[in-house]
Tab-separated table of C-alpha atoms in Angstrom:
chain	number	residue	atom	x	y	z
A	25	UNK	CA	-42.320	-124.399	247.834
A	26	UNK	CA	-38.861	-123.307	248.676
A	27	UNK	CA	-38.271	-121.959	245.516
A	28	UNK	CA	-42.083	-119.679	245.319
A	29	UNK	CA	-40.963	-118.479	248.764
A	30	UNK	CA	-37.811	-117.324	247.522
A	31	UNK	CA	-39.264	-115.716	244.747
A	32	UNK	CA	-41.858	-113.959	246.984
A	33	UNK	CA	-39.367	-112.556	248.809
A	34	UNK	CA	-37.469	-111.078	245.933
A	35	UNK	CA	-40.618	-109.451	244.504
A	36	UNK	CA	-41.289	-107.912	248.532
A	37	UNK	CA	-37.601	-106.444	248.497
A	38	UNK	CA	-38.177	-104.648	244.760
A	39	UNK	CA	-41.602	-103.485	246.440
A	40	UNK	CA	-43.190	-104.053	249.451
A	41	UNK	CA	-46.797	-102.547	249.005
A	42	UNK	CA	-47.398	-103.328	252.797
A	43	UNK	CA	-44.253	-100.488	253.603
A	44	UNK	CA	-44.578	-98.975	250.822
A	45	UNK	CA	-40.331	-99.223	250.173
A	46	UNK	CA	-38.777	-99.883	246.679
A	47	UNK	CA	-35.700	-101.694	247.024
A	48	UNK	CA	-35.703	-101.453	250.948
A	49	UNK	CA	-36.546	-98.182	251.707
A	50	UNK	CA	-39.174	-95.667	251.737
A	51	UNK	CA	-39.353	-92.621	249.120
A	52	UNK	CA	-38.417	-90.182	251.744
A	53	UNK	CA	-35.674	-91.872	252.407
A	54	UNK	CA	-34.912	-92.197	248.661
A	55	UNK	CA	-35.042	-88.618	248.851
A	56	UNK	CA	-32.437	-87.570	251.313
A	57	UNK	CA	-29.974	-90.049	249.850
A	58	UNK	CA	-30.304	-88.659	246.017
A	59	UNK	CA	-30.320	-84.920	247.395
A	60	UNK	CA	-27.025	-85.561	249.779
A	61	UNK	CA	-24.745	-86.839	246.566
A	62	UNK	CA	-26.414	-84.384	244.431
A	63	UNK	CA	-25.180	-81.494	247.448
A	64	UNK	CA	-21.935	-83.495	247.670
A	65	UNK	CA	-20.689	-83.288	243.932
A	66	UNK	CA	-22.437	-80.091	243.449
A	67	UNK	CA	-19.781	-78.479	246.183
A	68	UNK	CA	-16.953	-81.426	244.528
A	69	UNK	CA	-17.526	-79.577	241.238
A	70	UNK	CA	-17.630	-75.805	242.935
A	71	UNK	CA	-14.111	-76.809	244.819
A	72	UNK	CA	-12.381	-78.150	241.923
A	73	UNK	CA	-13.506	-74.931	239.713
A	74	UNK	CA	-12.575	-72.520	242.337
A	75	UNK	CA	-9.017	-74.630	242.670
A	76	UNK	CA	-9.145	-74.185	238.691
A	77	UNK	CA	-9.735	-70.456	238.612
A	78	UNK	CA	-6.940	-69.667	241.468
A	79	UNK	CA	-4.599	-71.496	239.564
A	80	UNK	CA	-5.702	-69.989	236.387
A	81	UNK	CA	-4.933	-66.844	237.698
A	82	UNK	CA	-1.191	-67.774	238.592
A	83	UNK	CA	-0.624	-68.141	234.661
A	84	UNK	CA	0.691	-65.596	232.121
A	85	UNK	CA	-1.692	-65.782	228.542
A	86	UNK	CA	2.102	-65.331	226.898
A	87	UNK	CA	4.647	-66.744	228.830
A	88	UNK	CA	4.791	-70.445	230.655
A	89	UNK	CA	5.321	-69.823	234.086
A	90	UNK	CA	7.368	-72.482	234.496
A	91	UNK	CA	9.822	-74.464	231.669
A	92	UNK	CA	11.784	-77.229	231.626
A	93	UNK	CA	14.429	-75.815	229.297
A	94	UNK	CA	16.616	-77.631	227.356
A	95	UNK	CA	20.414	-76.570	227.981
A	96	UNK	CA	21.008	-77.238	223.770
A	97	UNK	CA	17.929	-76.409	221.469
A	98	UNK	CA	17.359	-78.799	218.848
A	99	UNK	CA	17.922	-78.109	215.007
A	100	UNK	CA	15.990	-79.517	212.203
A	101	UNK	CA	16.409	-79.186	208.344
A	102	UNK	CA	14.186	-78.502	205.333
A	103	UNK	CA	13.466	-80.086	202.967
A	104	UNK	CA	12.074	-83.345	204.965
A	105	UNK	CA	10.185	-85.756	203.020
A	106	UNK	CA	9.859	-88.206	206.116
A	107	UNK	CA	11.256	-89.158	209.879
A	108	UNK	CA	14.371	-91.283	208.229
A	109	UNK	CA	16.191	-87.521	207.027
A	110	UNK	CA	17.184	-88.770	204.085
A	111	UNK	CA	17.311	-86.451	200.552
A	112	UNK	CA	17.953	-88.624	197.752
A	113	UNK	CA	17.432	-87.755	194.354
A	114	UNK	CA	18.411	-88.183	190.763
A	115	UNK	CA	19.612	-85.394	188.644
A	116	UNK	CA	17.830	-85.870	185.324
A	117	UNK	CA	15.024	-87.227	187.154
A	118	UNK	CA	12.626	-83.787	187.780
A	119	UNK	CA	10.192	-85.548	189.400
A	120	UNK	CA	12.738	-87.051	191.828
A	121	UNK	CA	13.473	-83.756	193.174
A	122	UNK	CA	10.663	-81.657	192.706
A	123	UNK	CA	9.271	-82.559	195.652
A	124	UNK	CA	12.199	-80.908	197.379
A	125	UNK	CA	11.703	-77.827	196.209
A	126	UNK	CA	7.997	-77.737	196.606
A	127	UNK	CA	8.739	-77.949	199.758
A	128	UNK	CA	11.267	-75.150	200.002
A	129	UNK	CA	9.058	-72.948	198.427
A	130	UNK	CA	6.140	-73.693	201.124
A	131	UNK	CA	8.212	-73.206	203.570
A	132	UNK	CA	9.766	-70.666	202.154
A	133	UNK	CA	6.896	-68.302	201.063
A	134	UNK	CA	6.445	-66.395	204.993
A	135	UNK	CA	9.856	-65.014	204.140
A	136	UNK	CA	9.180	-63.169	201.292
A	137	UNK	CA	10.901	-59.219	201.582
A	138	UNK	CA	7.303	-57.963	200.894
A	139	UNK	CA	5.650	-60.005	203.716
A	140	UNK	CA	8.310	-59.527	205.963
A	141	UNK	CA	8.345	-55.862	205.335
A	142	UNK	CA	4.309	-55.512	206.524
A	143	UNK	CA	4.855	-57.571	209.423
A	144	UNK	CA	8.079	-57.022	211.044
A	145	UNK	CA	10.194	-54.279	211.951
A	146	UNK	CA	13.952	-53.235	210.802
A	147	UNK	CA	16.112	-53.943	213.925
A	148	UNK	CA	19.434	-53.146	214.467
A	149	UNK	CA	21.723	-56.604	213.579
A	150	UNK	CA	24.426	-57.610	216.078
A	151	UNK	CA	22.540	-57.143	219.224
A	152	UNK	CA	19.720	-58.839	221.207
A	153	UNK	CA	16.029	-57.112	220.813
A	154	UNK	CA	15.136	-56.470	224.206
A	155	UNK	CA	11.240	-56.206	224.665
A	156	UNK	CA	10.552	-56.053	228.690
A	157	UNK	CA	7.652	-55.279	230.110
A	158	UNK	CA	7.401	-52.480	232.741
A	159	UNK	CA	6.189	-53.902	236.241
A	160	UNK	CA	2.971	-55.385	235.923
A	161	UNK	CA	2.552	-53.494	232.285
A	162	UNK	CA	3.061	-56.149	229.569
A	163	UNK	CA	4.949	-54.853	226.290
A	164	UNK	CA	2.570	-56.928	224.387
A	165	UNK	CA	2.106	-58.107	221.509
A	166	UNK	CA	6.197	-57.498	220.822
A	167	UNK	CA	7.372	-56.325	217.605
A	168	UNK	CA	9.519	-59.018	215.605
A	169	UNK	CA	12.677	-58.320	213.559
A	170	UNK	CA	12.457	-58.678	209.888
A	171	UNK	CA	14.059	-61.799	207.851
A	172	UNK	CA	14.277	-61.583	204.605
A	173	UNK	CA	13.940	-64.332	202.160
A	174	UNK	CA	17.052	-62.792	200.221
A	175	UNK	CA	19.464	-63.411	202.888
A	176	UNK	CA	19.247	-66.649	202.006
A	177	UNK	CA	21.024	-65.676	198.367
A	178	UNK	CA	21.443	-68.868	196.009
A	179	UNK	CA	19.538	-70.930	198.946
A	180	UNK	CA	16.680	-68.464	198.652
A	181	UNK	CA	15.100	-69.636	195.630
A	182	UNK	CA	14.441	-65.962	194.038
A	183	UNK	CA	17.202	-65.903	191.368
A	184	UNK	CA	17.850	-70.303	191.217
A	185	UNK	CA	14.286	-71.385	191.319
A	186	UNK	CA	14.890	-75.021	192.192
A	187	UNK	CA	17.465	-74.616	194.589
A	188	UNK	CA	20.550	-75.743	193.050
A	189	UNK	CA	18.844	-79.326	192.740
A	190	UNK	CA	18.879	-79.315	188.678
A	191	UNK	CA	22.590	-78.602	189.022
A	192	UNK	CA	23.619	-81.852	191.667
A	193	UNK	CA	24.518	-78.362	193.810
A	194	UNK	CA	21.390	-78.767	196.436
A	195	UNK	CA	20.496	-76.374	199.256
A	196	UNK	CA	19.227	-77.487	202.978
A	197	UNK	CA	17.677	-74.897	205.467
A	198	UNK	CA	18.495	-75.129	208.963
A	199	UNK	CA	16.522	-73.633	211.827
A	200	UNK	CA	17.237	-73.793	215.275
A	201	UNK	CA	14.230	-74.688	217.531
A	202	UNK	CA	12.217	-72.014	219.352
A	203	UNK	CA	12.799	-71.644	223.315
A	204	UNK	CA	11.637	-68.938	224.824
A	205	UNK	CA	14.162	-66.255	226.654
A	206	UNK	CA	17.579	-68.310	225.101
A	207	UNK	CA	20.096	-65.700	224.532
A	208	UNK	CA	22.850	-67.679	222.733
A	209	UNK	CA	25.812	-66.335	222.905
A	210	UNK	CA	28.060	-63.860	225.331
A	211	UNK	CA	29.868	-60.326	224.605
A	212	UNK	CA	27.960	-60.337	221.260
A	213	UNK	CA	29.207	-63.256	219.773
A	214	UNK	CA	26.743	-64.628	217.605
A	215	UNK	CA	26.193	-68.815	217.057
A	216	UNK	CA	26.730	-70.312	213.718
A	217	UNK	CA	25.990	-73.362	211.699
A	218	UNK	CA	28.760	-75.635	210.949
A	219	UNK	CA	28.273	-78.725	209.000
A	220	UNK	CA	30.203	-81.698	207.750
A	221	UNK	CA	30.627	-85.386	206.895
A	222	UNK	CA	30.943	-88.274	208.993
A	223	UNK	CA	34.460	-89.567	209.532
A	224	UNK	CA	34.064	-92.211	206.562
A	225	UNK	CA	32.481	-89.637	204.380
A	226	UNK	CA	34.777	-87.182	204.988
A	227	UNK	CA	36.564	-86.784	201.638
A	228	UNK	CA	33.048	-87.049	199.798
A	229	UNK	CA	31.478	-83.839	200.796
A	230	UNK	CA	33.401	-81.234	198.965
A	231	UNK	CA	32.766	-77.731	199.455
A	232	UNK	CA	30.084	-75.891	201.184
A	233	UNK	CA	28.922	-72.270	200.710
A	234	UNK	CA	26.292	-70.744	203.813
A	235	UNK	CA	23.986	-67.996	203.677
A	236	UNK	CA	24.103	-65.885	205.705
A	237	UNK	CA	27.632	-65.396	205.589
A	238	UNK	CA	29.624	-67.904	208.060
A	239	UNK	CA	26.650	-69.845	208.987
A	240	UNK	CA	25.136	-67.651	211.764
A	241	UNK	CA	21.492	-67.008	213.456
A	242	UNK	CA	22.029	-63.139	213.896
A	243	UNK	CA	21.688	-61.773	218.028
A	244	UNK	CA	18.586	-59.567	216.673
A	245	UNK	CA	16.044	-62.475	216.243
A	246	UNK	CA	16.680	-62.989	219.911
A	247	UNK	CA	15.248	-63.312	222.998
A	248	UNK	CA	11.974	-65.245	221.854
A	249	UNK	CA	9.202	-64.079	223.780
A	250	UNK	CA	6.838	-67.138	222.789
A	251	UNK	CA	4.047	-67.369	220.441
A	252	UNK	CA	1.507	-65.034	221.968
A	253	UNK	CA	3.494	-62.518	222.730
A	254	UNK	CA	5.092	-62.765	219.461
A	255	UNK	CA	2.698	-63.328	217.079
A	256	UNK	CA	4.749	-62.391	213.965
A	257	UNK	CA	7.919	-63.841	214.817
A	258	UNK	CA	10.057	-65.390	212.187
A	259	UNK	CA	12.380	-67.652	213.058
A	260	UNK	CA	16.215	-67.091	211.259
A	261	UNK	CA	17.721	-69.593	209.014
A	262	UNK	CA	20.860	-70.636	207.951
A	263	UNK	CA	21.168	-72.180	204.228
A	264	UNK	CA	24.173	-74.495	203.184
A	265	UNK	CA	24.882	-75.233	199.294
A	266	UNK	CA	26.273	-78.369	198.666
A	267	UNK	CA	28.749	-76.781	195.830
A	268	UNK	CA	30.984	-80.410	194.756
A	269	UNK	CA	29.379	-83.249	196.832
A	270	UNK	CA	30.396	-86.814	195.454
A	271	UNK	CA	27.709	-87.886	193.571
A	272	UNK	CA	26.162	-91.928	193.260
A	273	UNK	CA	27.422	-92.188	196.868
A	274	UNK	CA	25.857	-91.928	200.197
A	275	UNK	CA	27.214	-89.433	202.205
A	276	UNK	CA	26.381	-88.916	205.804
A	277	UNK	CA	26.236	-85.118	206.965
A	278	UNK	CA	25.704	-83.493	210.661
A	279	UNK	CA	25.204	-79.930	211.207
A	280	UNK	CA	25.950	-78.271	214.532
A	281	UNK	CA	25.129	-74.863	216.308
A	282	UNK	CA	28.285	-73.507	217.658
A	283	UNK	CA	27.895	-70.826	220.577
A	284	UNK	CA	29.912	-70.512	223.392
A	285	UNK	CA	27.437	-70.655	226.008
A	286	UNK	CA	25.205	-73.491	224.375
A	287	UNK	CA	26.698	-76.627	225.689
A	288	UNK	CA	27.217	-79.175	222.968
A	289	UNK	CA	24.592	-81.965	223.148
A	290	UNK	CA	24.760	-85.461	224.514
A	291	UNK	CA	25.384	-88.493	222.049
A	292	UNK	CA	22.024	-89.504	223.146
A	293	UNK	CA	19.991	-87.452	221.484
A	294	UNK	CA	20.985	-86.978	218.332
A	295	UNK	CA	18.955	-83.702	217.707
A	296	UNK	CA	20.390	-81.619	221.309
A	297	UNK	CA	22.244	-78.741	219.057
A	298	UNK	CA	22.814	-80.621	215.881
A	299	UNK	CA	21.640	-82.280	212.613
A	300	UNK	CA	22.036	-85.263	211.087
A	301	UNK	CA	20.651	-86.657	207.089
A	302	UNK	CA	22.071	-88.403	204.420
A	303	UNK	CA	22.537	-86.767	200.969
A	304	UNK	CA	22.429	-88.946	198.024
A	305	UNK	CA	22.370	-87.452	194.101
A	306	UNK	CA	22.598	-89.575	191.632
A	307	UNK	CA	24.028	-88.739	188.173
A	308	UNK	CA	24.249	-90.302	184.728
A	309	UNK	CA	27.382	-88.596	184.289
């Protein structure tokens, strides 16, 4: 008996045709409850859009308003067949190094002097390119300066096709990362590329040729302005030929950007203003 009362119960507190309530209380007051929450998250959803939209408006469609810049921009090579920046190859072997240059050329292929010469404009080398806006007017979209595949020379891949990789004499491309406003370097100094072995490798690496000249990221291709106000921009590049590298031995290489107001970078992150990979060709000879 216990158990039918209990169950009578239940079935009067899902409905309770007497009171007419379903699941103790009346429709009316089913009512107010469902239209209170649905007032309550309709003005939850109208505060956080109107919180949206104010902040929205704080924002510039081509600039962050606020970065958290690094002090020493990070540098990267090409090619890069993986995370582990390691370019190993055999001489003889085509296959084992035409995958480098496949890559080059991809990468390469923005650069061309007839692409270049649509999109960008001839600016005047040795200085910054200064693009400011007037007041509230925006200069945009900013012109970028042109850079030209043959800068590059014997790194470009125009007149040596594969790169110097069928002759054991290899090329890597180095780019320095984008930040947006860095003006590296003071009283028109320039910042070059260095590179060179580690301390045990040090009498493996032979001799290097760079391109441009000495290694350095000309003061025109700067300031960045970002990648909507820029839409064109092409990043400069520095090319180093490996010209008499030991061959069938490892040898470990770091490049560095040299500027005298980039501070060097920490020895805990290895990519804060420099490079490192491991070269490896192998030869029959």
């Amino acid at each position: 008996m216990a158990k039918d009362g209990e169950k009578g119960q239940w079935k009067e507190f899902i409905w309770n045709p007497r009171t007419r309530e379903f699941l103790g209380r009346t429709a009316s007051s089913w009512g107010l409850i469902l239209l209170f929450y649905l007032v309550f998250y309709i003005f939850l959803a109208g505060l956080f859009a109107l919180t949206m939209y104010v902040m929205l408006q704080t924002l510039d469609d081509h600039k962050p308003t606020w970065q958290d810049r690094l002090a020493t921009p990070g540098m990267v090579i090409r090619p890069k067949a993986d995370e582990t920046f390691e370019i190993v190859y055999t001489v003889q072997n085509t296959e084992s190094w035409d995958s480098y240059t496949q890559i080059l050329d991809k990468f390469l292929a923005p650069y061309n002097d007839s692409i270049q010469a649509q999109k960008n404009a001839e600016c005047t080398p040795d200085q910054y390119f200064l693009q400011e806006d007037s007041g509230d007017v925006k200069n945009n979209p900013k012109r970028s300066c042109q850079f030209n595949r043959t800068i590059l020379g014997e790194c470009s891949g125009i007149d040596k096709r594969y790169y110097g990789y069928q002759d054991g004499k290899p090329c890597i491309i180095i780019k320095l990362n984008r930040v947006i406003g860095m003006l590296p370097g003071n009283n028109g100094q320039a910042p070059y590329v260095t590179c060179g072995a580690k301390r045990e490798d040090s009498d493996k690496i032979g001799e290097l040729a760079y391109y441009p000249p000495n290694g350095t990221f000309n003061l025109m291709y700067y300031p960045y302005y970002g990648k909507k106000a820029q839409v064109n921009y092409s990043q400069p590049l520095v090319a180093v030929k490996f010209l008499n590298i030991t061959h069938n031995e490892d040898v470990n290489i770091e490049c560095k950007i040299n500027a005298n107001n980039i501070p060097e970078g920490s020895e805990r992150d290895k990519f804060a203003g420099r490079v490192s990979f491991k070269l490896r060709i192998n030869s029959n000879n």
